[in-house]
């Protein structure tokens, strides 16, 4: 534990400081990671890298794995094993690969027949794996969810997953402190999802770039842990690396009795609580950015466009892009209106929906289901609703809901009651939208094609999605239900069962109806041309061990003018099912690059000469690479031949991921300078990036502008350094840190089913196979694989 210092510190400062293993003069920090969650999409290449380099997982006792993104949400009654259960080849390969890897590396794993399986961001807190004051990472952008506990939790790319597996550390820098204070009270019918949608509407999707947001104020304090998780979950949609809430009595109450939390009432518990209480920001602590919001200004909120910042109160109308501030925003607005099939001026409540999805790591916890069931109870979904899905976040949430009879309320109303997984949040499994279908969704991203190619997503709270299902249109839940207080505030006192229950799944809604629809969706959502475009001119690393050196890059630069180019647009979800880093060039910008019939879109820049040979992208719109943590985005760019992106600003995870692949993202804030570079790109002339001198030059060698790059990153790029190798040289410091923390915060060393004794008393979580019939009985320690 850090000693008290005189300068007032924020919650973030304290947690960050307590995890520093080493700090360089330039501010590069080796940060210790307490908790690592692993899922099937972003881990295969990391394990492969580990294996190729002959490395082990350093802390299996601090690592927890599950399958969530690819898994079907249909009944598991006939489940024998994952290999026979998942029909789709690529999805199956990813899940089977994870199972092989957890066996090989001895990692605790909740498989499909374990009740504790579910979305990573639901199961971590549920098991007490996520604890206050910890650092938590996962190869997934919504790791920010865990910040609700006062943990510093953030998403990382696959190279960093490999780095954490091998070293339990990450190389990073300090973030800015941002405070979002929501005071007052929430009106009836307004929930935490409305709070965060409202906040993102205010700050924009790049508002939190480079910062960690601390959510505070009386509204936040009054919220349950589940509601706080929904808020922190979407910090990433506000551009922040992480969101945090100071731990308090509500946090401690939630943690009592969780399998991996210190035992309630024990000396260790008391010590932990005392530490957790010390984490709150000191009075007078300084924030770089401050946002104040009055709770009474928030009303049920929905999105209208294809970025999470495009929010409007449900009582509002579809905005008119012609009223937007800049030409760029007008153009983006027009495209969104067209994509979403909307007419400016239409009242939001007049918009008909086709499908309803209640689920995702934002809103699939027991309170979300309780709140939605309260709206649905005794009613039927509207005739125009083709499908309404309830997808619990974990097997335990599902069990709990069934014990409370919520499943019955939903199925009586016409909803499908599904098994746990990410499902229609991003549709890596068969739950997807058909083209042009409109969905009322409790998930967190409304990007183009997110829930299915050409699908249209409106984000909202669980009660609002439930209301939409009943009315058949986007609807104001306040007109349907009498509320005494906000849904989540009341729920704060309802305890949730944290222990595992044995027993099979209950009966499911009739799944036969969905099959045709699913088949249809599937066909339209598949890439039409998936043959990889191999660009041999670009050396590519097959693991993070050793990168090509980056000194100077000369080539054609493709101009792009869009803001918020998200990673779903750089590479859509159907291409994330690979277990390799290569062969993704043909998938780059898939939706923009190809027409629905598979032919090339001649208007897209990379389909025009000379840009087919582009090695650089010059984007004049801010926030390039926002959204998911998928390292597939830089892999696809790299595979196409693009080694550098120049833009006014970047989303943090994409920025990091690029460097890990020997690529150079260059932020240029000076608009005039960026314009000079952009003009060369538009003219189709080559430009040159001179990294040692930090200059961008035209084809004649004249300097167009200078650029900034962090010293350590430059050093690694110029020398082609493998940063895992670098970190491993710090073994003494890491071991010393671990020994100290075992004394100070002993509850963080593997416990319960994560704790296995190896040789010399060293913690080695050896996974033990269990019978397939075992559905999570604690005493059998069902590390099921
Ligand atoms: C697959 C994963 C990399 C991705 C993320 O990081 O967010 C996914 O969870 C998503 O929501 O798009
Ligand atoms: S955002 Fe969606 S896809 Fe990503 S982890 Fe959450 S539920 Fe899964």
PDB file of C-alpha atoms and ligand atoms in Angstrom, residues 69 119 121 140 142 360-361 422 425-426 444 450, ligand 2:
ATOM      1  CA  UNK A  69     -18.426 -13.639 -28.172  1.00  0.00           C
ATOM      2  CA  UNK A 119     -19.688 -12.307 -20.791  1.00  0.00           C
ATOM      3  CA  UNK A 121     -17.397  -8.286 -17.885  1.00  0.00           C
ATOM      4  CA  UNK A 140     -11.653  -6.159 -24.807  1.00  0.00           C
ATOM      5  CA  UNK A 142     -15.370  -2.797 -22.287  1.00  0.00           C
ATOM      6  CA  UNK A 360     -24.649  -7.244 -23.580  1.00  0.00           C
ATOM      7  CA  UNK A 361     -22.012  -6.369 -21.008  1.00  0.00           C
ATOM      8  CA  UNK A 422     -22.438 -11.446 -26.231  1.00  0.00           C
ATOM      9  CA  UNK A 425     -24.411  -6.947 -29.322  1.00  0.00           C
ATOM     10  CA  UNK A 426     -21.998  -7.625 -32.166  1.00  0.00           C
ATOM     11  CA  UNK A 444     -23.214  -0.011 -26.264  1.00  0.00           C
ATOM     12  CA  UNK A 450     -22.428  -3.585 -35.768  1.00  0.00           C
TER      13      UNK A 450
HETATM   14  S1  LIG B   2     -19.575  -4.938 -26.041  1.00  0.00           S
HETATM   15 FE1  LIG B   2     -20.770  -6.627 -26.726  1.00  0.00          FE
HETATM   16  S2  LIG B   2     -19.350  -7.892 -27.842  1.00  0.00           S
HETATM   17 FE2  LIG B   2     -18.123  -6.503 -26.623  1.00  0.00          FE
HETATM   18  S3  LIG B   2     -17.783  -7.650 -24.718  1.00  0.00           S
HETATM   19 FE3  LIG B   2     -19.606  -6.438 -24.424  1.00  0.00          FE
HETATM   20  S4  LIG B   2     -21.270  -7.821 -24.929  1.00  0.00           S
HETATM   21 FE4  LIG B   2     -19.420  -8.686 -25.774  1.00  0.00          FE
END
